[in-house]
Amino acid sequence: MIQYTGYLAIHKFEAELERELEIRGLTVALKKDRLYLVEGQHPPLIWAQMTAFEMEFESVTSINDAARKLKARGRNWGLFTVGSHRRAELIQSELPKLNTKPILFRHPLPTTPMGFWTLWEPDQILMTTKTSSPFALGEMDFQEDKVMPPSRAYLKLWEFFTVYAPEAIHGGTSIDVGSCPGGWTWVLRTLEFDKIISVDKAPIEKRIMDMGRIDFRKESAFGLDPNDFAEIDWFCSDIICYPERLLNLVKRFRDSGKVKNFVCTIKYQSETDWEQTLKFLEIPNSRIVHLHHNKHEVTWFLKGDQQ
Ligand SMILES: C[S@@+](CC[C@H](N)C(=O)[O-])C[C@H]1O[C@@H](n2cnc3c(N)ncnc32)[C@H](O)[C@@H]1O
C-alpha cells in the first residue's frame, strides 16, 4: 500500500510551502485544498502547520463505517476537510471529543498521539495516527494573559518556551533585542533568569520595567559588542529588520562564544527571503520553525545542548 507524507500548508502561505517543497526536491503526488501529499517518508517542513506521516487511503461504505475504522486506529483525530464537508463533520461527530481547552504557558504537552484525517472522496478516507504535533492540525492555543503583556508578540515566546525549550531555567542572563513595548522582556522576566538585558531604540513599558531585574538599554542592537557582555544564556531577538542584518548580528554573537542558546524571529518584507533563510540553516544544529503564533515570519533557534 502506498504511504504518503501529508503537508498541511498554513492558510495564505501555500506559495511558501510549494517553494519549500521545490527547494527540498519533493514532488507533490496529490493535492486538495491546502493539503499536499508526497509519496514516501519525509521530514516536517517549515511552512507546514502540521506534517502527517505514513498517511494511507482506506475505502469506507458509510459514516458509521468510517468512524469505526478511525476509532479502531486511535482516539484523537483532527479533521481537515477538502470536500464533502457535511459528511466529514458527521463522521467526526461520531469520534471521541477532543480536548480543545487552551493550555497554560510551560504546561507539559499532551502525550496522547494526535491523528489526522480527511474525507478525500465521499467513500474514501485518508488518515494517519502519526503527526508532527500533539494538537489537532498543529493549532495550539494558550490561556492568554490579558493584563500584563503590552503586545501579543509574547505568544511567540510562550509557544517557543513551551514546545521547543521546556527545560527548567536556573538563573543566568538573557538578552532581548528589539524589545519594545516589552512582551518578550516580560516573558523572560517571568522565567527564572537573574537578569534580563532589554535593548531597543524605543523604551519598554514602565510596568514591565518596574518588575525589576531588567537592564534596559536604549540603543541600536546592531551596535552591540559581544565583548561587552559576560555569559548570555539566551539571546532573543524579535527585531524588525532585514534577515541578512539579523544573520550578521547572530553570527557575531555566536562567534564570540558567549551565548548558549538563541531564539530569533526572521521577519520578511513582501517576499520570503529564502536565500538568507537557508543561510540561517547552515548554522550547525540550528532549526527553523513556523510557530502557530508566527505571521509572515519564522523562528530560528539554536540550543546549547545541541551546539
Ligand atoms: C515587533 S517589535 C518587538 C516586539 C517585542 N518583542 C514585544 O514582545 O513587545 C520590533 C522592535 O524592533 C525594534 N527595532 C528595530 N530596529 C532596531 C534596532 N536597530 N535596534 C533595536 N531595536 C530595533 C523596534 O523599535 C521594535 O520595537
mmCIF file of C-alpha atoms and ligand atoms in Angstrom:
data_model
loop_
_atom_site.group_PDB
_atom_site.id
_atom_site.type_symbol
_atom_site.label_atom_id
_atom_site.label_comp_id
_atom_site.label_asym_id
_atom_site.label_seq_id
_atom_site.Cartn_x
_atom_site.Cartn_y
_atom_site.Cartn_z
ATOM 1 C CA MET A 1 0.000 0.000 0.000
ATOM 2 C CA ILE A 2 1.346 3.468 -0.895
ATOM 3 C CA GLN A 3 2.081 5.706 2.067
ATOM 4 C CA TYR A 4 2.287 9.465 1.847
ATOM 5 C CA THR A 5 3.729 12.306 3.868
ATOM 6 C CA GLY A 6 0.980 14.921 4.148
ATOM 7 C CA TYR A 7 1.855 18.600 4.478
ATOM 8 C CA LEU A 8 -0.911 20.943 5.594
ATOM 9 C CA ALA A 9 0.040 24.404 4.352
ATOM 10 C CA ILE A 10 -0.532 27.418 6.571
ATOM 11 C CA HIS A 11 -3.535 29.439 5.399
ATOM 12 C CA LYS A 12 -2.299 32.169 2.990
ATOM 13 C CA PHE A 13 1.226 30.698 2.908
ATOM 14 C CA GLU A 14 0.585 27.940 0.374
ATOM 15 C CA ALA A 15 3.121 29.530 -2.006
ATOM 16 C CA GLU A 16 5.812 29.328 0.719
ATOM 17 C CA LEU A 17 5.156 25.608 1.213
ATOM 18 C CA GLU A 18 5.179 24.996 -2.546
ATOM 19 C CA ARG A 19 8.541 26.768 -2.844
ATOM 20 C CA GLU A 20 9.943 24.816 0.097
ATOM 21 C CA LEU A 21 8.803 21.505 -1.437
ATOM 22 C CA GLU A 22 10.597 22.555 -4.622
ATOM 23 C CA ILE A 23 13.781 23.558 -2.745
ATOM 24 C CA ARG A 24 13.761 20.188 -0.943
ATOM 25 C CA GLY A 25 13.229 18.314 -4.226
ATOM 26 C CA LEU A 26 9.885 16.863 -3.087
ATOM 27 C CA THR A 27 7.327 16.108 -5.793
ATOM 28 C CA VAL A 28 3.674 16.570 -4.958
ATOM 29 C CA ALA A 29 1.764 13.430 -5.950
ATOM 30 C CA LEU A 30 -1.691 14.625 -4.919
ATOM 31 C CA LYS A 31 -3.143 17.881 -3.617
ATOM 32 C CA LYS A 32 -6.521 19.074 -2.409
ATOM 33 C CA ASP A 33 -7.109 22.492 -0.886
ATOM 34 C CA ARG A 34 -4.119 23.178 1.450
ATOM 35 C CA LEU A 35 -3.150 19.518 1.778
ATOM 36 C CA TYR A 36 -0.131 18.323 -0.215
ATOM 37 C CA LEU A 37 0.787 14.634 -0.443
ATOM 38 C CA VAL A 38 4.271 13.383 -1.258
ATOM 39 C CA GLU A 39 4.941 9.663 -1.692
ATOM 40 C CA GLY A 40 7.201 8.054 0.917
ATOM 41 C CA GLN A 41 8.625 9.265 4.233
ATOM 42 C CA HIS A 42 9.869 12.827 4.523
ATOM 43 C CA PRO A 43 10.687 15.256 7.328
ATOM 44 C CA PRO A 44 8.473 18.121 8.555
ATOM 45 C CA LEU A 45 8.695 21.366 6.604
ATOM 46 C CA ILE A 46 8.830 24.934 7.927
ATOM 47 C CA TRP A 47 5.710 26.134 6.133
ATOM 48 C CA ALA A 48 3.504 23.153 7.024
ATOM 49 C CA GLN A 49 1.369 23.870 10.078
ATOM 50 C CA MET A 50 1.371 20.124 10.532
ATOM 51 C CA THR A 51 3.139 17.218 8.889
ATOM 52 C CA ALA A 52 1.293 13.882 8.772
ATOM 53 C CA PHE A 53 3.469 10.792 8.423
ATOM 54 C CA GLU A 54 2.606 7.438 6.840
ATOM 55 C CA MET A 55 -0.795 8.532 5.530
ATOM 56 C CA GLU A 56 -2.930 5.814 3.963
ATOM 57 C CA PHE A 57 -6.150 5.712 1.994
ATOM 58 C CA GLU A 58 -8.975 3.412 3.002
ATOM 59 C CA SER A 59 -12.403 2.786 1.429
ATOM 60 C CA VAL A 60 -15.484 3.377 3.567
ATOM 61 C CA THR A 61 -19.080 2.338 2.940
ATOM 62 C CA SER A 62 -20.905 4.680 5.331
ATOM 63 C CA ILE A 63 -20.484 7.329 8.033
ATOM 64 C CA ASN A 64 -20.522 4.607 10.692
ATOM 65 C CA ASP A 65 -18.009 2.510 8.803
ATOM 66 C CA ALA A 66 -15.608 5.481 8.529
ATOM 67 C CA ALA A 67 -15.960 6.318 12.256
ATOM 68 C CA ARG A 68 -15.416 2.655 13.173
ATOM 69 C CA LYS A 69 -12.241 2.446 11.062
ATOM 70 C CA LEU A 70 -10.812 5.629 12.572
ATOM 71 C CA LYS A 71 -11.677 4.596 16.158
ATOM 72 C CA ALA A 72 -10.022 1.222 15.584
ATOM 73 C CA ARG A 73 -6.714 3.033 14.958
ATOM 74 C CA GLY A 74 -6.634 5.746 17.596
ATOM 75 C CA ARG A 75 -8.507 8.051 19.969
ATOM 76 C CA ASN A 76 -7.649 11.586 18.852
ATOM 77 C CA TRP A 77 -8.448 12.761 15.366
ATOM 78 C CA GLY A 78 -8.000 16.214 13.878
ATOM 79 C CA LEU A 79 -10.133 16.713 10.762
ATOM 80 C CA PHE A 80 -9.242 18.885 7.798
ATOM 81 C CA THR A 81 -11.981 18.901 5.179
ATOM 82 C CA VAL A 82 -11.149 19.007 1.482
ATOM 83 C CA GLY A 83 -14.707 18.348 0.229
ATOM 84 C CA SER A 84 -17.926 16.549 1.337
ATOM 85 C CA HIS A 85 -17.728 18.847 4.369
ATOM 86 C CA ARG A 86 -21.069 17.867 5.930
ATOM 87 C CA ARG A 87 -20.379 14.162 5.624
ATOM 88 C CA ALA A 88 -16.876 14.602 7.076
ATOM 89 C CA GLU A 89 -18.287 16.580 10.038
ATOM 90 C CA LEU A 90 -20.855 13.833 10.671
ATOM 91 C CA ILE A 91 -18.074 11.238 10.813
ATOM 92 C CA GLN A 92 -16.041 13.483 13.128
ATOM 93 C CA SER A 93 -19.062 13.838 15.456
ATOM 94 C CA GLU A 94 -19.023 10.041 15.901
ATOM 95 C CA LEU A 95 -15.405 10.153 17.178
ATOM 96 C CA PRO A 96 -14.296 10.811 20.777
ATOM 97 C CA LYS A 97 -14.413 14.524 21.705
ATOM 98 C CA LEU A 98 -11.059 16.315 21.553
ATOM 99 C CA ASN A 99 -9.760 18.314 24.473
ATOM 100 C CA THR A 100 -9.559 21.769 22.903
ATOM 101 C CA LYS A 101 -9.012 23.689 26.155
ATOM 102 C CA PRO A 102 -6.305 26.353 25.719
ATOM 103 C CA ILE A 103 -3.160 25.440 27.640
ATOM 104 C CA LEU A 104 -1.076 27.334 30.171
ATOM 105 C CA PHE A 105 2.418 28.681 29.492
ATOM 106 C CA ARG A 106 5.033 25.917 30.094
ATOM 107 C CA HIS A 107 2.302 23.351 30.685
ATOM 108 C CA PRO A 108 3.561 19.854 29.694
ATOM 109 C CA LEU A 109 2.423 18.934 26.198
ATOM 110 C CA PRO A 110 -0.303 16.294 25.696
ATOM 111 C CA THR A 111 1.224 12.826 25.389
ATOM 112 C CA THR A 112 -1.655 11.083 23.574
ATOM 113 C CA PRO A 113 -0.865 10.918 19.850
ATOM 114 C CA MET A 114 -2.899 13.231 17.654
ATOM 115 C CA GLY A 115 -4.130 11.686 14.435
ATOM 116 C CA PHE A 116 -5.087 13.474 11.251
ATOM 117 C CA TRP A 117 -7.720 12.520 8.743
ATOM 118 C CA THR A 118 -9.693 13.812 5.824
ATOM 119 C CA LEU A 119 -12.541 12.563 3.687
ATOM 120 C CA TRP A 120 -10.701 12.522 0.367
ATOM 121 C CA GLU A 121 -13.738 11.232 -1.559
ATOM 122 C CA PRO A 122 -17.227 10.524 -0.176
ATOM 123 C CA ASP A 123 -16.233 6.844 0.057
ATOM 124 C CA GLN A 124 -12.533 7.177 0.846
ATOM 125 C CA ILE A 125 -10.722 8.402 3.929
ATOM 126 C CA LEU A 126 -7.067 9.384 4.175
ATOM 127 C CA MET A 127 -5.623 9.013 7.663
ATOM 128 C CA THR A 128 -2.669 8.557 9.980
ATOM 129 C CA THR A 129 -2.106 8.401 13.729
ATOM 130 C CA LYS A 130 1.417 9.863 13.330
ATOM 131 C CA THR A 131 1.698 13.636 13.105
ATOM 132 C CA SER A 132 4.236 16.321 13.985
ATOM 133 C CA SER A 133 2.053 17.912 16.681
ATOM 134 C CA PRO A 134 0.066 16.786 19.740
ATOM 135 C CA PHE A 135 -2.502 19.484 18.850
ATOM 136 C CA ALA A 136 -5.257 18.957 16.249
ATOM 137 C CA LEU A 137 -3.973 20.271 12.898
ATOM 138 C CA GLY A 138 -0.965 21.706 14.762
ATOM 139 C CA GLU A 139 -3.060 24.560 16.174
ATOM 140 C CA MET A 140 -2.131 25.355 19.790
ATOM 141 C CA ASP A 141 -3.892 27.972 21.852
ATOM 142 C CA PHE A 142 -2.938 29.493 25.178
ATOM 143 C CA GLN A 143 -4.994 30.774 28.052
ATOM 144 C CA GLU A 144 -3.846 34.302 27.330
ATOM 145 C CA ASP A 145 -2.740 36.895 29.858
ATOM 146 C CA LYS A 146 -4.843 39.960 29.003
ATOM 147 C CA VAL A 147 -3.351 42.129 31.743
ATOM 148 C CA MET A 148 0.445 42.203 31.783
ATOM 149 C CA PRO A 149 1.907 41.780 28.280
ATOM 150 C CA PRO A 150 1.955 45.053 26.367
ATOM 151 C CA SER A 151 1.781 43.320 22.966
ATOM 152 C CA ARG A 152 0.647 39.971 21.565
ATOM 153 C CA ALA A 153 4.215 39.186 20.466
ATOM 154 C CA TYR A 154 4.643 37.412 23.828
ATOM 155 C CA LEU A 155 2.624 34.464 22.480
ATOM 156 C CA LYS A 156 5.512 33.519 20.162
ATOM 157 C CA LEU A 157 7.935 33.259 23.050
ATOM 158 C CA TRP A 158 5.329 31.435 25.169
ATOM 159 C CA GLU A 159 4.923 28.883 22.383
ATOM 160 C CA PHE A 160 8.677 28.559 21.919
ATOM 161 C CA PHE A 161 9.461 28.001 25.606
ATOM 162 C CA THR A 162 6.502 25.604 25.969
ATOM 163 C CA VAL A 163 7.076 23.434 22.891
ATOM 164 C CA TYR A 164 10.744 23.722 21.932
ATOM 165 C CA ALA A 165 12.569 24.670 25.138
ATOM 166 C CA PRO A 166 10.518 23.357 28.067
ATOM 167 C CA GLU A 167 13.596 22.666 30.215
ATOM 168 C CA ALA A 168 13.779 24.468 33.557
ATOM 169 C CA ILE A 169 15.785 27.698 33.698
ATOM 170 C CA HIS A 170 18.010 28.211 36.733
ATOM 171 C CA GLY A 171 19.203 31.816 36.902
ATOM 172 C CA GLY A 172 21.600 33.257 34.338
ATOM 173 C CA THR A 173 21.208 36.118 31.882
ATOM 174 C CA SER A 174 19.002 36.574 28.862
ATOM 175 C CA ILE A 175 19.139 39.362 26.309
ATOM 176 C CA ASP A 176 16.104 40.576 24.378
ATOM 177 C CA VAL A 177 16.915 42.736 21.355
ATOM 178 C CA GLY A 178 14.155 44.709 19.640
ATOM 179 C CA SER A 179 12.236 44.539 22.903
ATOM 180 C CA CYS A 180 9.762 47.475 22.801
ATOM 181 C CA PRO A 181 6.994 47.564 24.040
ATOM 182 C CA GLY A 182 8.144 44.691 26.282
ATOM 183 C CA GLY A 183 6.191 41.482 25.618
ATOM 184 C CA TRP A 184 9.264 39.246 25.278
ATOM 185 C CA THR A 185 11.081 41.004 28.127
ATOM 186 C CA TRP A 186 8.015 40.300 30.279
ATOM 187 C CA VAL A 187 8.085 36.581 29.363
ATOM 188 C CA LEU A 188 11.808 36.376 30.171
ATOM 189 C CA ARG A 189 11.173 38.180 33.478
ATOM 190 C CA THR A 190 8.554 35.551 34.417
ATOM 191 C CA LEU A 191 11.152 32.813 33.823
ATOM 192 C CA GLU A 192 13.873 32.230 36.396
ATOM 193 C CA PHE A 193 16.610 34.445 34.906
ATOM 194 C CA ASP A 194 18.676 36.521 37.352
ATOM 195 C CA LYS A 195 18.995 39.315 34.817
ATOM 196 C CA ILE A 196 17.302 40.378 31.573
ATOM 197 C CA ILE A 197 19.095 42.827 29.271
ATOM 198 C CA SER A 198 16.473 44.510 27.124
ATOM 199 C CA VAL A 199 17.586 46.516 24.077
ATOM 200 C CA ASP A 200 15.566 48.780 21.799
ATOM 201 C CA LYS A 201 15.751 52.262 20.356
ATOM 202 C CA ALA A 202 12.336 52.880 21.952
ATOM 203 C CA PRO A 203 11.573 52.342 25.663
ATOM 204 C CA ILE A 204 9.628 49.393 27.026
ATOM 205 C CA GLU A 205 6.522 49.986 29.132
ATOM 206 C CA LYS A 206 7.046 51.237 32.665
ATOM 207 C CA ARG A 207 5.043 48.471 34.319
ATOM 208 C CA ILE A 208 7.433 45.904 32.811
ATOM 209 C CA MET A 209 10.498 47.911 33.901
ATOM 210 C CA ASP A 210 9.007 48.157 37.397
ATOM 211 C CA MET A 211 9.161 44.348 37.737
ATOM 212 C CA GLY A 212 12.910 44.726 38.425
ATOM 213 C CA ARG A 213 15.935 42.633 37.320
ATOM 214 C CA ILE A 214 15.626 44.302 33.871
ATOM 215 C CA ASP A 215 18.573 46.261 32.499
ATOM 216 C CA PHE A 216 17.088 48.373 29.689
ATOM 217 C CA ARG A 217 19.478 49.829 27.120
ATOM 218 C CA LYS A 218 18.129 52.447 24.736
ATOM 219 C CA GLU A 219 20.334 51.846 21.708
ATOM 220 C CA SER A 220 20.550 50.012 18.407
ATOM 221 C CA ALA A 221 21.074 46.273 18.740
ATOM 222 C CA PHE A 222 23.371 46.388 15.736
ATOM 223 C CA GLY A 223 25.883 48.490 17.659
ATOM 224 C CA LEU A 224 26.217 45.940 20.490
ATOM 225 C CA ASP A 225 29.641 44.425 21.039
ATOM 226 C CA PRO A 226 29.535 40.849 22.386
ATOM 227 C CA ASN A 227 32.813 41.558 24.211
ATOM 228 C CA ASP A 228 30.940 43.960 26.500
ATOM 229 C CA PHE A 229 28.892 41.064 27.910
ATOM 230 C CA ALA A 230 29.546 38.214 30.287
ATOM 231 C CA GLU A 231 27.935 34.814 29.557
ATOM 232 C CA ILE A 232 24.480 35.000 27.946
ATOM 233 C CA ASP A 233 22.157 32.010 28.426
ATOM 234 C CA TRP A 234 19.505 33.044 25.940
ATOM 235 C CA PHE A 235 19.892 35.556 23.085
ATOM 236 C CA CYS A 236 16.374 36.505 21.949
ATOM 237 C CA SER A 237 15.550 38.737 19.007
ATOM 238 C CA ASP A 238 12.260 39.990 17.653
ATOM 239 C CA ILE A 239 13.809 42.979 15.839
ATOM 240 C CA ILE A 240 12.127 44.210 12.705
ATOM 241 C CA CYS A 241 14.963 44.182 10.191
ATOM 242 C CA TYR A 242 16.198 42.532 7.017
ATOM 243 C CA PRO A 243 17.070 38.849 7.596
ATOM 244 C CA GLU A 244 20.625 39.477 6.418
ATOM 245 C CA ARG A 245 21.190 42.072 9.162
ATOM 246 C CA LEU A 246 19.879 39.704 11.800
ATOM 247 C CA LEU A 247 22.073 36.894 10.473
ATOM 248 C CA ASN A 248 25.184 39.088 10.788
ATOM 249 C CA LEU A 249 24.238 40.047 14.347
ATOM 250 C CA VAL A 250 23.607 36.411 15.311
ATOM 251 C CA LYS A 251 26.912 35.303 13.777
ATOM 252 C CA ARG A 252 28.819 37.993 15.674
ATOM 253 C CA PHE A 253 27.351 36.847 18.987
ATOM 254 C CA ARG A 254 27.754 33.165 18.140
ATOM 255 C CA ASP A 255 31.385 33.608 17.126
ATOM 256 C CA SER A 256 32.065 35.347 20.459
ATOM 257 C CA GLY A 257 31.333 32.042 22.218
ATOM 258 C CA LYS A 258 29.436 33.960 24.914
ATOM 259 C CA VAL A 259 25.924 32.751 24.031
ATOM 260 C CA LYS A 260 24.488 29.337 24.944
ATOM 261 C CA ASN A 261 21.083 29.490 23.232
ATOM 262 C CA PHE A 262 19.423 31.594 20.553
ATOM 263 C CA VAL A 263 15.812 32.210 19.562
ATOM 264 C CA CYS A 264 15.177 34.798 16.859
ATOM 265 C CA THR A 265 12.286 35.826 14.656
ATOM 266 C CA ILE A 266 13.268 36.122 10.991
ATOM 267 C CA LYS A 267 10.839 38.666 9.569
ATOM 268 C CA TYR A 268 10.102 39.043 5.880
ATOM 269 C CA GLN A 269 9.097 42.036 3.775
ATOM 270 C CA SER A 270 6.647 41.301 0.956
ATOM 271 C CA GLU A 271 8.681 38.299 -0.254
ATOM 272 C CA THR A 272 10.029 35.376 1.782
ATOM 273 C CA ASP A 273 13.814 35.711 1.664
ATOM 274 C CA TRP A 274 14.819 32.084 1.008
ATOM 275 C CA GLU A 275 18.460 32.908 0.330
ATOM 276 C CA GLN A 276 19.006 34.277 3.848
ATOM 277 C CA THR A 277 16.686 31.701 5.430
ATOM 278 C CA LEU A 278 18.821 28.887 4.057
ATOM 279 C CA LYS A 279 21.946 30.654 5.337
ATOM 280 C CA PHE A 280 20.495 30.583 8.854
ATOM 281 C CA LEU A 281 20.018 26.833 8.450
ATOM 282 C CA GLU A 282 23.699 26.447 7.577
ATOM 283 C CA ILE A 283 24.482 27.229 11.227
ATOM 284 C CA PRO A 284 25.056 23.702 12.546
ATOM 285 C CA ASN A 285 22.317 22.095 14.661
ATOM 286 C CA SER A 286 20.010 25.060 14.333
ATOM 287 C CA ARG A 287 16.354 24.762 13.307
ATOM 288 C CA ILE A 288 13.680 26.932 11.787
ATOM 289 C CA VAL A 289 10.015 26.516 12.603
ATOM 290 C CA HIS A 290 6.901 28.466 11.789
ATOM 291 C CA LEU A 291 5.226 28.813 15.168
ATOM 292 C CA HIS A 292 1.440 28.774 15.288
ATOM 293 C CA HIS A 293 1.779 32.371 16.553
ATOM 294 C CA ASN A 294 4.153 33.491 13.760
ATOM 295 C CA LYS A 295 2.765 35.515 10.856
ATOM 296 C CA HIS A 296 4.886 36.180 7.733
ATOM 297 C CA GLU A 297 7.989 35.340 9.718
ATOM 298 C CA VAL A 298 9.689 32.224 11.068
ATOM 299 C CA THR A 299 11.570 31.354 14.239
ATOM 300 C CA TRP A 300 15.216 30.304 14.094
ATOM 301 C CA PHE A 301 16.732 28.664 17.161
ATOM 302 C CA LEU A 302 19.895 27.026 18.368
ATOM 303 C CA LYS A 303 20.065 25.249 21.696
ATOM 304 C CA GLY A 304 23.306 24.984 23.621
ATOM 305 C CA ASP A 305 22.981 21.300 24.362
ATOM 306 C CA GLN A 306 22.966 20.727 20.589
ATOM 307 C CA GLN A 307 25.879 23.024 19.645
HETATM 308 C C1 LIG B 1 7.937 43.501 16.665
HETATM 309 S S1 LIG B 1 8.638 44.736 17.685
HETATM 310 C C2 LIG B 1 9.127 43.779 19.060
HETATM 311 C C3 LIG B 1 8.011 43.381 19.976
HETATM 312 C C4 LIG B 1 8.514 42.786 21.278
HETATM 313 N N1 LIG B 1 9.213 41.539 21.062
HETATM 314 C C5 LIG B 1 7.392 42.545 22.267
HETATM 315 O O1 LIG B 1 7.167 41.399 22.647
HETATM 316 O O2 LIG B 1 6.761 43.516 22.716
HETATM 317 C C6 LIG B 1 10.138 45.071 16.874
HETATM 318 C C7 LIG B 1 11.025 46.063 17.564
HETATM 319 O O3 LIG B 1 12.291 46.115 16.903
HETATM 320 C C8 LIG B 1 12.822 47.368 17.220
HETATM 321 N N2 LIG B 1 13.993 47.684 16.419
HETATM 322 C C9 LIG B 1 14.080 47.977 15.103
HETATM 323 N N3 LIG B 1 15.358 48.254 14.762
HETATM 324 C C10 LIG B 1 16.095 48.133 15.912
HETATM 325 C C11 LIG B 1 17.458 48.273 16.225
HETATM 326 N N4 LIG B 1 18.342 48.630 15.281
HETATM 327 N N5 LIG B 1 17.870 48.049 17.485
HETATM 328 C C12 LIG B 1 16.990 47.699 18.446
HETATM 329 N N6 LIG B 1 15.670 47.558 18.193
HETATM 330 C C13 LIG B 1 15.224 47.766 16.952
HETATM 331 C C14 LIG B 1 11.656 48.316 17.013
HETATM 332 O O4 LIG B 1 11.888 49.526 17.710
HETATM 333 C C15 LIG B 1 10.508 47.493 17.585
HETATM 334 O O5 LIG B 1 10.233 47.886 18.910
#
